[in-house]
Amino acid sequence: MRHDGWALQFASRDLRNDRTVVEAACDQNAESLSFASPELRGDRSLVLRAVATSGQALEWASPDLRADPAVCAAACVGTAESGQPLPALRSSSLTRGAQPGAWKPPQ
């Protein structure tokens, strides 16, 4: 995984749930978070690490973490550095049909 994070897609279920393996894959390619187990996609520290490298990884974080302000902020920094749009927000209900300044944070 250290040389090709995309290899995680071919890994066994056990390896996709192994934090060390997923960390190595995400260090090489943060978007390989998409192949991690649901449990690890909900691991705050792992997701923070991935989105800080590439904001694109936010797309595969758990819904709770996609709503976490610190995770979103880290993804914005990762996105600014990579120059890519933030996919989880690009097509979300937060932006669909919204008027400028009309968005209110969830309660």
PDB file of N, CA and C in Angstrom:
ATOM      1  N   MET A   1       0.806  -1.185   0.000  1.00  0.00           N
ATOM      2  CA  MET A   1       0.000   0.000   0.000  1.00  0.00           C
ATOM      3  C   MET A   1       0.864   1.269   0.000  1.00  0.00           C
ATOM      4  N   ARG A   2       2.070   1.130   0.497  1.00  0.00           N
ATOM      5  CA  ARG A   2       2.933   2.308   0.575  1.00  0.00           C
ATOM      6  C   ARG A   2       3.303   2.857  -0.800  1.00  0.00           C
ATOM      7  N   HIS A   3       3.273   1.995  -1.825  1.00  0.00           N
ATOM      8  CA  HIS A   3       3.672   2.423  -3.165  1.00  0.00           C
ATOM      9  C   HIS A   3       2.478   2.731  -4.052  1.00  0.00           C
ATOM     10  N   ASP A   4       1.315   2.161  -3.724  1.00  0.00           N
ATOM     11  CA  ASP A   4       0.125   2.389  -4.532  1.00  0.00           C
ATOM     12  C   ASP A   4      -1.115   2.280  -3.650  1.00  0.00           C
ATOM     13  N   GLY A   5      -1.604   3.416  -3.186  1.00  0.00           N
ATOM     14  CA  GLY A   5      -2.770   3.443  -2.314  1.00  0.00           C
ATOM     15  C   GLY A   5      -4.009   2.836  -2.942  1.00  0.00           C
ATOM     16  N   TRP A   6      -4.092   2.900  -4.275  1.00  0.00           N
ATOM     17  CA  TRP A   6      -5.254   2.325  -4.964  1.00  0.00           C
ATOM     18  C   TRP A   6      -5.314   0.810  -4.812  1.00  0.00           C
ATOM     19  N   ALA A   7      -4.213   0.171  -4.450  1.00  0.00           N
ATOM     20  CA  ALA A   7      -4.205  -1.281  -4.270  1.00  0.00           C
ATOM     21  C   ALA A   7      -5.147  -1.712  -3.153  1.00  0.00           C
ATOM     22  N   LEU A   8      -5.533  -0.785  -2.286  1.00  0.00           N
ATOM     23  CA  LEU A   8      -6.452  -1.111  -1.199  1.00  0.00           C
ATOM     24  C   LEU A   8      -7.776  -1.655  -1.736  1.00  0.00           C
ATOM     25  N   GLN A   9      -8.159  -1.254  -2.946  1.00  0.00           N
ATOM     26  CA  GLN A   9      -9.419  -1.747  -3.508  1.00  0.00           C
ATOM     27  C   GLN A   9      -9.410  -3.257  -3.727  1.00  0.00           C
ATOM     28  N   PHE A  10      -8.244  -3.846  -3.840  1.00  0.00           N
ATOM     29  CA  PHE A  10      -8.141  -5.290  -4.068  1.00  0.00           C
ATOM     30  C   PHE A  10      -7.842  -6.057  -2.786  1.00  0.00           C
ATOM     31  N   ALA A  11      -7.726  -5.343  -1.687  1.00  0.00           N
ATOM     32  CA  ALA A  11      -7.381  -5.968  -0.406  1.00  0.00           C
ATOM     33  C   ALA A  11      -8.587  -6.689   0.195  1.00  0.00           C
ATOM     34  N   SER A  12      -8.301  -7.625   1.059  1.00  0.00           N
ATOM     35  CA  SER A  12      -9.373  -8.355   1.748  1.00  0.00           C
ATOM     36  C   SER A  12     -10.129  -7.430   2.693  1.00  0.00           C
ATOM     37  N   ARG A  13     -11.276  -7.864   3.122  1.00  0.00           N
ATOM     38  CA  ARG A  13     -12.089  -7.097   4.077  1.00  0.00           C
ATOM     39  C   ARG A  13     -11.289  -6.818   5.351  1.00  0.00           C
ATOM     40  N   ASP A  14     -10.530  -7.823   5.798  1.00  0.00           N
ATOM     41  CA  ASP A  14      -9.727  -7.635   7.016  1.00  0.00           C
ATOM     42  C   ASP A  14      -8.686  -6.533   6.843  1.00  0.00           C
ATOM     43  N   LEU A  15      -8.029  -6.510   5.681  1.00  0.00           N
ATOM     44  CA  LEU A  15      -7.020  -5.477   5.444  1.00  0.00           C
ATOM     45  C   LEU A  15      -7.652  -4.102   5.286  1.00  0.00           C
ATOM     46  N   ARG A  16      -8.843  -4.036   4.713  1.00  0.00           N
ATOM     47  CA  ARG A  16      -9.541  -2.752   4.576  1.00  0.00           C
ATOM     48  C   ARG A  16      -9.985  -2.208   5.928  1.00  0.00           C
ATOM     49  N   ASN A  17      -9.995  -3.088   6.922  1.00  0.00           N
ATOM     50  CA  ASN A  17     -10.364  -2.683   8.272  1.00  0.00           C
ATOM     51  C   ASN A  17      -9.140  -2.565   9.182  1.00  0.00           C
ATOM     52  N   ASP A  18      -7.949  -2.737   8.630  1.00  0.00           N
ATOM     53  CA  ASP A  18      -6.707  -2.647   9.391  1.00  0.00           C
ATOM     54  C   ASP A  18      -6.196  -1.205   9.310  1.00  0.00           C
ATOM     55  N   ARG A  19      -6.180  -0.540  10.445  1.00  0.00           N
ATOM     56  CA  ARG A  19      -5.818   0.874  10.475  1.00  0.00           C
ATOM     57  C   ARG A  19      -4.434   1.143   9.882  1.00  0.00           C
ATOM     58  N   THR A  20      -3.469   0.314  10.196  1.00  0.00           N
ATOM     59  CA  THR A  20      -2.108   0.517   9.691  1.00  0.00           C
ATOM     60  C   THR A  20      -2.068   0.428   8.172  1.00  0.00           C
ATOM     61  N   VAL A  21      -2.765  -0.541   7.607  1.00  0.00           N
ATOM     62  CA  VAL A  21      -2.806  -0.722   6.154  1.00  0.00           C
ATOM     63  C   VAL A  21      -3.497   0.472   5.496  1.00  0.00           C
ATOM     64  N   VAL A  22      -4.639   0.876   6.053  1.00  0.00           N
ATOM     65  CA  VAL A  22      -5.389   1.991   5.466  1.00  0.00           C
ATOM     66  C   VAL A  22      -4.613   3.303   5.599  1.00  0.00           C
ATOM     67  N   GLU A  23      -3.941   3.510   6.719  1.00  0.00           N
ATOM     68  CA  GLU A  23      -3.102   4.704   6.876  1.00  0.00           C
ATOM     69  C   GLU A  23      -2.024   4.755   5.804  1.00  0.00           C
ATOM     70  N   ALA A  24      -1.371   3.619   5.560  1.00  0.00           N
ATOM     71  CA  ALA A  24      -0.317   3.575   4.546  1.00  0.00           C
ATOM     72  C   ALA A  24      -0.893   3.886   3.168  1.00  0.00           C
ATOM     73  N   ALA A  25      -2.055   3.336   2.868  1.00  0.00           N
ATOM     74  CA  ALA A  25      -2.697   3.593   1.574  1.00  0.00           C
ATOM     75  C   ALA A  25      -3.074   5.068   1.453  1.00  0.00           C
ATOM     76  N   CYS A  26      -3.651   5.637   2.507  1.00  0.00           N
ATOM     77  CA  CYS A  26      -4.070   7.038   2.472  1.00  0.00           C
ATOM     78  C   CYS A  26      -2.877   7.984   2.433  1.00  0.00           C
ATOM     79  N   ASP A  27      -1.776   7.598   3.041  1.00  0.00           N
ATOM     80  CA  ASP A  27      -0.568   8.420   2.974  1.00  0.00           C
ATOM     81  C   ASP A  27      -0.063   8.504   1.536  1.00  0.00           C
ATOM     82  N   GLN A  28      -0.229   7.420   0.798  1.00  0.00           N
ATOM     83  CA  GLN A  28       0.215   7.401  -0.590  1.00  0.00           C
ATOM     84  C   GLN A  28      -0.810   8.089  -1.494  1.00  0.00           C
ATOM     85  N   ASN A  29      -2.098   7.863  -1.224  1.00  0.00           N
ATOM     86  CA  ASN A  29      -3.178   8.463  -2.013  1.00  0.00           C
ATOM     87  C   ASN A  29      -4.389   8.606  -1.093  1.00  0.00           C
ATOM     88  N   ALA A  30      -4.662   9.813  -0.644  1.00  0.00           N
ATOM     89  CA  ALA A  30      -5.722  10.050   0.343  1.00  0.00           C
ATOM     90  C   ALA A  30      -7.081   9.552  -0.120  1.00  0.00           C
ATOM     91  N   GLU A  31      -7.306   9.546  -1.421  1.00  0.00           N
ATOM     92  CA  GLU A  31      -8.593   9.106  -1.943  1.00  0.00           C
ATOM     93  C   GLU A  31      -8.797   7.598  -1.827  1.00  0.00           C
ATOM     94  N   SER A  32      -7.770   6.861  -1.457  1.00  0.00           N
ATOM     95  CA  SER A  32      -7.948   5.428  -1.225  1.00  0.00           C
ATOM     96  C   SER A  32      -8.799   5.185   0.021  1.00  0.00           C
ATOM     97  N   LEU A  33      -9.124   6.262   0.762  1.00  0.00           N
ATOM     98  CA  LEU A  33     -10.071   6.152   1.865  1.00  0.00           C
ATOM     99  C   LEU A  33     -11.387   5.549   1.370  1.00  0.00           C
ATOM    100  N   SER A  34     -11.678   5.726   0.096  1.00  0.00           N
ATOM    101  CA  SER A  34     -12.920   5.186  -0.482  1.00  0.00           C
ATOM    102  C   SER A  34     -12.999   3.668  -0.371  1.00  0.00           C
ATOM    103  N   PHE A  35     -11.872   3.002  -0.226  1.00  0.00           N
ATOM    104  CA  PHE A  35     -11.846   1.542  -0.147  1.00  0.00           C
ATOM    105  C   PHE A  35     -11.745   1.027   1.287  1.00  0.00           C
ATOM    106  N   ALA A  36     -11.642   1.931   2.245  1.00  0.00           N
ATOM    107  CA  ALA A  36     -11.544   1.539   3.656  1.00  0.00           C
ATOM    108  C   ALA A  36     -12.893   1.042   4.159  1.00  0.00           C
ATOM    109  N   SER A  37     -12.860   0.312   5.244  1.00  0.00           N
ATOM    110  CA  SER A  37     -14.094  -0.180   5.856  1.00  0.00           C
ATOM    111  C   SER A  37     -14.924   0.998   6.359  1.00  0.00           C
ATOM    112  N   PRO A  38     -16.225   0.820   6.496  1.00  0.00           N
ATOM    113  CA  PRO A  38     -17.066   1.887   7.050  1.00  0.00           C
ATOM    114  C   PRO A  38     -16.590   2.344   8.433  1.00  0.00           C
ATOM    115  N   GLU A  39     -16.085   1.411   9.221  1.00  0.00           N
ATOM    116  CA  GLU A  39     -15.595   1.770  10.547  1.00  0.00           C
ATOM    117  C   GLU A  39     -14.439   2.765  10.455  1.00  0.00           C
ATOM    118  N   LEU A  40     -13.506   2.516   9.542  1.00  0.00           N
ATOM    119  CA  LEU A  40     -12.356   3.407   9.420  1.00  0.00           C
ATOM    120  C   LEU A  40     -12.721   4.711   8.730  1.00  0.00           C
ATOM    121  N   ARG A  41     -13.729   4.698   7.875  1.00  0.00           N
ATOM    122  CA  ARG A  41     -14.194   5.955   7.281  1.00  0.00           C
ATOM    123  C   ARG A  41     -14.850   6.840   8.336  1.00  0.00           C
ATOM    124  N   GLY A  42     -15.165   6.249   9.482  1.00  0.00           N
ATOM    125  CA  GLY A  42     -15.720   6.997  10.598  1.00  0.00           C
ATOM    126  C   GLY A  42     -14.693   7.307  11.675  1.00  0.00           C
ATOM    127  N   ASP A  43     -13.447   6.957  11.442  1.00  0.00           N
ATOM    128  CA  ASP A  43     -12.372   7.211  12.395  1.00  0.00           C
ATOM    129  C   ASP A  43     -11.872   8.646  12.194  1.00  0.00           C
ATOM    130  N   ARG A  44     -12.159   9.492  13.154  1.00  0.00           N
ATOM    131  CA  ARG A  44     -11.888  10.927  13.014  1.00  0.00           C
ATOM    132  C   ARG A  44     -10.423  11.231  12.715  1.00  0.00           C
ATOM    133  N   SER A  45      -9.514  10.632  13.446  1.00  0.00           N
ATOM    134  CA  SER A  45      -8.094  10.955  13.241  1.00  0.00           C
ATOM    135  C   SER A  45      -7.599  10.480  11.875  1.00  0.00           C
ATOM    136  N   LEU A  46      -8.069   9.331  11.432  1.00  0.00           N
ATOM    137  CA  LEU A  46      -7.670   8.828  10.115  1.00  0.00           C
ATOM    138  C   LEU A  46      -8.233   9.723   9.010  1.00  0.00           C
ATOM    139  N   VAL A  47      -9.493  10.107   9.136  1.00  0.00           N
ATOM    140  CA  VAL A  47     -10.118  10.962   8.127  1.00  0.00           C
ATOM    141  C   VAL A  47      -9.457  12.341   8.117  1.00  0.00           C
ATOM    142  N   LEU A  48      -9.158  12.889   9.288  1.00  0.00           N
ATOM    143  CA  LEU A  48      -8.463  14.176   9.336  1.00  0.00           C
ATOM    144  C   LEU A  48      -7.128  14.106   8.602  1.00  0.00           C
ATOM    145  N   ARG A  49      -6.434  13.019   8.813  1.00  0.00           N
ATOM    146  CA  ARG A  49      -5.134  12.828   8.150  1.00  0.00           C
ATOM    147  C   ARG A  49      -5.302  12.778   6.636  1.00  0.00           C
ATOM    148  N   ALA A  50      -6.330  12.071   6.170  1.00  0.00           N
ATOM    149  CA  ALA A  50      -6.558  11.936   4.724  1.00  0.00           C
ATOM    150  C   ALA A  50      -7.006  13.253   4.097  1.00  0.00           C
ATOM    151  N   VAL A  51      -7.977  13.937   4.713  1.00  0.00           N
ATOM    152  CA  VAL A  51      -8.491  15.168   4.101  1.00  0.00           C
ATOM    153  C   VAL A  51      -7.490  16.311   4.155  1.00  0.00           C
ATOM    154  N   ALA A  52      -6.568  16.268   5.110  1.00  0.00           N
ATOM    155  CA  ALA A  52      -5.531  17.295   5.163  1.00  0.00           C
ATOM    156  C   ALA A  52      -4.593  17.178   3.977  1.00  0.00           C
ATOM    157  N   THR A  53      -4.465  15.967   3.443  1.00  0.00           N
ATOM    158  CA  THR A  53      -3.636  15.731   2.271  1.00  0.00           C
ATOM    159  C   THR A  53      -4.396  16.067   0.998  1.00  0.00           C
ATOM    160  N   SER A  54      -5.650  15.635   0.948  1.00  0.00           N
ATOM    161  CA  SER A  54      -6.503  15.900  -0.214  1.00  0.00           C
ATOM    162  C   SER A  54      -7.939  16.056   0.264  1.00  0.00           C
ATOM    163  N   GLY A  55      -8.499  17.223   0.055  1.00  0.00           N
ATOM    164  CA  GLY A  55      -9.881  17.467   0.435  1.00  0.00           C
ATOM    165  C   GLY A  55     -10.857  16.534  -0.257  1.00  0.00           C
ATOM    166  N   GLN A  56     -10.447  15.954  -1.376  1.00  0.00           N
ATOM    167  CA  GLN A  56     -11.284  15.001  -2.104  1.00  0.00           C
ATOM    168  C   GLN A  56     -11.680  13.824  -1.226  1.00  0.00           C
ATOM    169  N   ALA A  57     -10.850  13.467  -0.261  1.00  0.00           N
ATOM    170  CA  ALA A  57     -11.124  12.317   0.604  1.00  0.00           C
ATOM    171  C   ALA A  57     -12.367  12.526   1.463  1.00  0.00           C
ATOM    172  N   LEU A  58     -12.803  13.764   1.628  1.00  0.00           N
ATOM    173  CA  LEU A  58     -14.002  14.041   2.418  1.00  0.00           C
ATOM    174  C   LEU A  58     -15.220  13.314   1.854  1.00  0.00           C
ATOM    175  N   GLU A  59     -15.222  13.090   0.572  1.00  0.00           N
ATOM    176  CA  GLU A  59     -16.343  12.411  -0.081  1.00  0.00           C
ATOM    177  C   GLU A  59     -16.600  11.032   0.516  1.00  0.00           C
ATOM    178  N   TRP A  60     -15.558  10.375   1.021  1.00  0.00           N
ATOM    179  CA  TRP A  60     -15.695   9.002   1.517  1.00  0.00           C
ATOM    180  C   TRP A  60     -15.704   8.903   3.033  1.00  0.00           C
ATOM    181  N   ALA A  61     -15.670  10.017   3.712  1.00  0.00           N
ATOM    182  CA  ALA A  61     -15.779  10.008   5.175  1.00  0.00           C
ATOM    183  C   ALA A  61     -17.215   9.685   5.566  1.00  0.00           C
ATOM    184  N   SER A  62     -17.405   9.238   6.786  1.00  0.00           N
ATOM    185  CA  SER A  62     -18.752   8.945   7.271  1.00  0.00           C
ATOM    186  C   SER A  62     -19.575  10.236   7.287  1.00  0.00           C
ATOM    187  N   PRO A  63     -20.898  10.118   7.216  1.00  0.00           N
ATOM    188  CA  PRO A  63     -21.747  11.322   7.251  1.00  0.00           C
ATOM    189  C   PRO A  63     -21.492  12.203   8.477  1.00  0.00           C
ATOM    190  N   ASP A  64     -21.272  11.587   9.627  1.00  0.00           N
ATOM    191  CA  ASP A  64     -20.997  12.372  10.829  1.00  0.00           C
ATOM    192  C   ASP A  64     -19.732  13.205  10.674  1.00  0.00           C
ATOM    193  N   LEU A  65     -18.702  12.619  10.085  1.00  0.00           N
ATOM    194  CA  LEU A  65     -17.452  13.353   9.930  1.00  0.00           C
ATOM    195  C   LEU A  65     -17.547  14.398   8.825  1.00  0.00           C
ATOM    196  N   ARG A  66     -18.362  14.150   7.807  1.00  0.00           N
ATOM    197  CA  ARG A  66     -18.572  15.174   6.775  1.00  0.00           C
ATOM    198  C   ARG A  66     -19.267  16.403   7.359  1.00  0.00           C
ATOM    199  N   ALA A  67     -19.973  16.231   8.463  1.00  0.00           N
ATOM    200  CA  ALA A  67     -20.653  17.350   9.125  1.00  0.00           C
ATOM    201  C   ALA A  67     -19.810  17.972  10.235  1.00  0.00           C
ATOM    202  N   ASP A  68     -18.647  17.402  10.516  1.00  0.00           N
ATOM    203  CA  ASP A  68     -17.771  17.885  11.582  1.00  0.00           C
ATOM    204  C   ASP A  68     -17.006  19.122  11.087  1.00  0.00           C
ATOM    205  N   PRO A  69     -17.173  20.266  11.748  1.00  0.00           N
ATOM    206  CA  PRO A  69     -16.512  21.495  11.288  1.00  0.00           C
ATOM    207  C   PRO A  69     -14.990  21.385  11.177  1.00  0.00           C
ATOM    208  N   ALA A  70     -14.356  20.688  12.096  1.00  0.00           N
ATOM    209  CA  ALA A  70     -12.891  20.555  12.037  1.00  0.00           C
ATOM    210  C   ALA A  70     -12.464  19.720  10.834  1.00  0.00           C
ATOM    211  N   VAL A  71     -13.219  18.682  10.524  1.00  0.00           N
ATOM    212  CA  VAL A  71     -12.903  17.838   9.371  1.00  0.00           C
ATOM    213  C   VAL A  71     -13.117  18.638   8.086  1.00  0.00           C
ATOM    214  N   CYS A  72     -14.205  19.391   8.020  1.00  0.00           N
ATOM    215  CA  CYS A  72     -14.476  20.220   6.843  1.00  0.00           C
ATOM    216  C   CYS A  72     -13.394  21.281   6.657  1.00  0.00           C
ATOM    217  N   ALA A  73     -12.951  21.879   7.751  1.00  0.00           N
ATOM    218  CA  ALA A  73     -11.887  22.882   7.667  1.00  0.00           C
ATOM    219  C   ALA A  73     -10.595  22.252   7.151  1.00  0.00           C
ATOM    220  N   ALA A  74     -10.263  21.072   7.660  1.00  0.00           N
ATOM    221  CA  ALA A  74      -9.053  20.382   7.190  1.00  0.00           C
ATOM    222  C   ALA A  74      -9.181  20.037   5.713  1.00  0.00           C
ATOM    223  N   ALA A  75     -10.388  19.644   5.287  1.00  0.00           N
ATOM    224  CA  ALA A  75     -10.605  19.315   3.878  1.00  0.00           C
ATOM    225  C   ALA A  75     -10.451  20.554   3.007  1.00  0.00           C
ATOM    226  N   CYS A  76     -10.902  21.697   3.510  1.00  0.00           N
ATOM    227  CA  CYS A  76     -10.755  22.937   2.742  1.00  0.00           C
ATOM    228  C   CYS A  76      -9.285  23.286   2.540  1.00  0.00           C
ATOM    229  N   VAL A  77      -8.489  23.081   3.572  1.00  0.00           N
ATOM    230  CA  VAL A  77      -7.051  23.329   3.450  1.00  0.00           C
ATOM    231  C   VAL A  77      -6.449  22.347   2.450  1.00  0.00           C
ATOM    232  N   GLY A  78      -6.816  21.060   2.586  1.00  0.00           N
ATOM    233  CA  GLY A  78      -6.320  20.052   1.648  1.00  0.00           C
ATOM    234  C   GLY A  78      -6.768  20.327   0.227  1.00  0.00           C
ATOM    235  N   THR A  79      -7.979  20.842   0.082  1.00  0.00           N
ATOM    236  CA  THR A  79      -8.506  21.174  -1.235  1.00  0.00           C
ATOM    237  C   THR A  79      -7.774  22.363  -1.823  1.00  0.00           C
ATOM    238  N   ALA A  80      -7.534  23.380  -1.008  1.00  0.00           N
ATOM    239  CA  ALA A  80      -6.823  24.566  -1.492  1.00  0.00           C
ATOM    240  C   ALA A  80      -5.434  24.202  -1.984  1.00  0.00           C
ATOM    241  N   GLU A  81      -4.793  23.290  -1.275  1.00  0.00           N
ATOM    242  CA  GLU A  81      -3.446  22.887  -1.672  1.00  0.00           C
ATOM    243  C   GLU A  81      -3.453  22.052  -2.943  1.00  0.00           C
ATOM    244  N   SER A  82      -4.525  21.245  -3.147  1.00  0.00           N
ATOM    245  CA  SER A  82      -4.579  20.390  -4.335  1.00  0.00           C
ATOM    246  C   SER A  82      -5.217  21.092  -5.523  1.00  0.00           C
ATOM    247  N   GLY A  83      -5.984  22.170  -5.262  1.00  0.00           N
ATOM    248  CA  GLY A  83      -6.632  22.900  -6.340  1.00  0.00           C
ATOM    249  C   GLY A  83      -7.880  22.216  -6.888  1.00  0.00           C
ATOM    250  N   GLN A  84      -8.378  21.208  -6.203  1.00  0.00           N
ATOM    251  CA  GLN A  84      -9.561  20.472  -6.656  1.00  0.00           C
ATOM    252  C   GLN A  84     -10.803  20.956  -5.915  1.00  0.00           C
ATOM    253  N   PRO A  85     -11.997  20.830  -6.539  1.00  0.00           N
ATOM    254  CA  PRO A  85     -13.225  21.203  -5.833  1.00  0.00           C
ATOM    255  C   PRO A  85     -13.524  20.231  -4.706  1.00  0.00           C
ATOM    256  N   LEU A  86     -14.303  20.639  -3.758  1.00  0.00           N
ATOM    257  CA  LEU A  86     -14.683  19.824  -2.614  1.00  0.00           C
ATOM    258  C   LEU A  86     -15.923  19.025  -2.992  1.00  0.00           C
ATOM    259  N   PRO A  87     -15.786  17.742  -3.362  1.00  0.00           N
ATOM    260  CA  PRO A  87     -16.890  16.983  -3.925  1.00  0.00           C
ATOM    261  C   PRO A  87     -18.062  16.755  -2.987  1.00  0.00           C
ATOM    262  N   ALA A  88     -17.816  16.593  -1.709  1.00  0.00           N
ATOM    263  CA  ALA A  88     -18.910  16.300  -0.785  1.00  0.00           C
ATOM    264  C   ALA A  88     -19.845  17.496  -0.634  1.00  0.00           C
ATOM    265  N   LEU A  89     -19.348  18.677  -0.870  1.00  0.00           N
ATOM    266  CA  LEU A  89     -20.183  19.864  -0.765  1.00  0.00           C
ATOM    267  C   LEU A  89     -20.698  20.316  -2.127  1.00  0.00           C
ATOM    268  N   ARG A  90     -19.969  19.994  -3.169  1.00  0.00           N
ATOM    269  CA  ARG A  90     -20.320  20.428  -4.509  1.00  0.00           C
ATOM    270  C   ARG A  90     -21.729  19.995  -4.882  1.00  0.00           C
ATOM    271  N   SER A  91     -22.132  18.777  -4.519  1.00  0.00           N
ATOM    272  CA  SER A  91     -23.431  18.277  -4.929  1.00  0.00           C
ATOM    273  C   SER A  91     -24.341  17.958  -3.746  1.00  0.00           C
ATOM    274  N   SER A  92     -24.041  18.503  -2.592  1.00  0.00           N
ATOM    275  CA  SER A  92     -24.822  18.163  -1.405  1.00  0.00           C
ATOM    276  C   SER A  92     -26.074  19.017  -1.290  1.00  0.00           C
ATOM    277  N   SER A  93     -26.944  18.634  -0.382  1.00  0.00           N
ATOM    278  CA  SER A  93     -28.156  19.408  -0.128  1.00  0.00           C
ATOM    279  C   SER A  93     -27.821  20.778   0.448  1.00  0.00           C
ATOM    280  N   LEU A  94     -26.604  20.946   0.955  1.00  0.00           N
ATOM    281  CA  LEU A  94     -26.212  22.245   1.489  1.00  0.00           C
ATOM    282  C   LEU A  94     -26.071  23.283   0.384  1.00  0.00           C
ATOM    283  N   THR A  95     -25.689  22.840  -0.812  1.00  0.00           N
ATOM    284  CA  THR A  95     -25.452  23.788  -1.892  1.00  0.00           C
ATOM    285  C   THR A  95     -26.550  23.762  -2.949  1.00  0.00           C
ATOM    286  N   ARG A  96     -27.302  22.692  -3.054  1.00  0.00           N
ATOM    287  CA  ARG A  96     -28.332  22.573  -4.081  1.00  0.00           C
ATOM    288  C   ARG A  96     -29.440  23.590  -3.844  1.00  0.00           C
ATOM    289  N   GLY A  97     -29.628  24.509  -4.764  1.00  0.00           N
ATOM    290  CA  GLY A  97     -30.702  25.482  -4.691  1.00  0.00           C
ATOM    291  C   GLY A  97     -30.532  26.534  -3.613  1.00  0.00           C
ATOM    292  N   ALA A  98     -29.387  26.618  -3.031  1.00  0.00           N
ATOM    293  CA  ALA A  98     -29.178  27.563  -1.926  1.00  0.00           C
ATOM    294  C   ALA A  98     -28.998  28.982  -2.460  1.00  0.00           C
ATOM    295  N   GLN A  99     -29.474  29.924  -1.702  1.00  0.00           N
ATOM    296  CA  GLN A  99     -29.267  31.337  -2.000  1.00  0.00           C
ATOM    297  C   GLN A  99     -28.044  31.800  -1.214  1.00  0.00           C
ATOM    298  N   PRO A 100     -27.270  32.717  -1.761  1.00  0.00           N
ATOM    299  CA  PRO A 100     -26.102  33.206  -1.019  1.00  0.00           C
ATOM    300  C   PRO A 100     -26.509  33.724   0.359  1.00  0.00           C
ATOM    301  N   GLY A 101     -25.807  33.274   1.378  1.00  0.00           N
ATOM    302  CA  GLY A 101     -26.054  33.700   2.747  1.00  0.00           C
ATOM    303  C   GLY A 101     -27.242  33.038   3.415  1.00  0.00           C
ATOM    304  N   ALA A 102     -27.934  32.121   2.705  1.00  0.00           N
ATOM    305  CA  ALA A 102     -29.144  31.505   3.243  1.00  0.00           C
ATOM    306  C   ALA A 102     -28.859  30.238   4.063  1.00  0.00           C
ATOM    307  N   TRP A 103     -27.667  29.677   3.927  1.00  0.00           N
ATOM    308  CA  TRP A 103     -27.365  28.421   4.612  1.00  0.00           C
ATOM    309  C   TRP A 103     -27.229  28.643   6.102  1.00  0.00           C
ATOM    310  N   LYS A 104     -27.848  27.775   6.871  1.00  0.00           N
ATOM    311  CA  LYS A 104     -27.730  27.797   8.336  1.00  0.00           C
ATOM    312  C   LYS A 104     -27.167  26.451   8.764  1.00  0.00           C
ATOM    313  N   PRO A 105     -26.237  26.418   9.725  1.00  0.00           N
ATOM    314  CA  PRO A 105     -25.675  25.141  10.166  1.00  0.00           C
ATOM    315  C   PRO A 105     -26.744  24.258  10.799  1.00  0.00           C
ATOM    316  N   PRO A 106     -26.616  22.938  10.666  1.00  0.00           N
ATOM    317  CA  PRO A 106     -27.583  22.023  11.286  1.00  0.00           C
ATOM    318  C   PRO A 106     -27.603  22.192  12.801  1.00  0.00           C
ATOM    319  N   GLN A 107     -28.751  22.011  13.379  1.00  0.00           N
ATOM    320  CA  GLN A 107     -28.917  22.150  14.834  1.00  0.00           C
ATOM    321  C   GLN A 107     -28.760  20.824  15.510  1.00  0.00           C
TER     322      GLN A 107
END
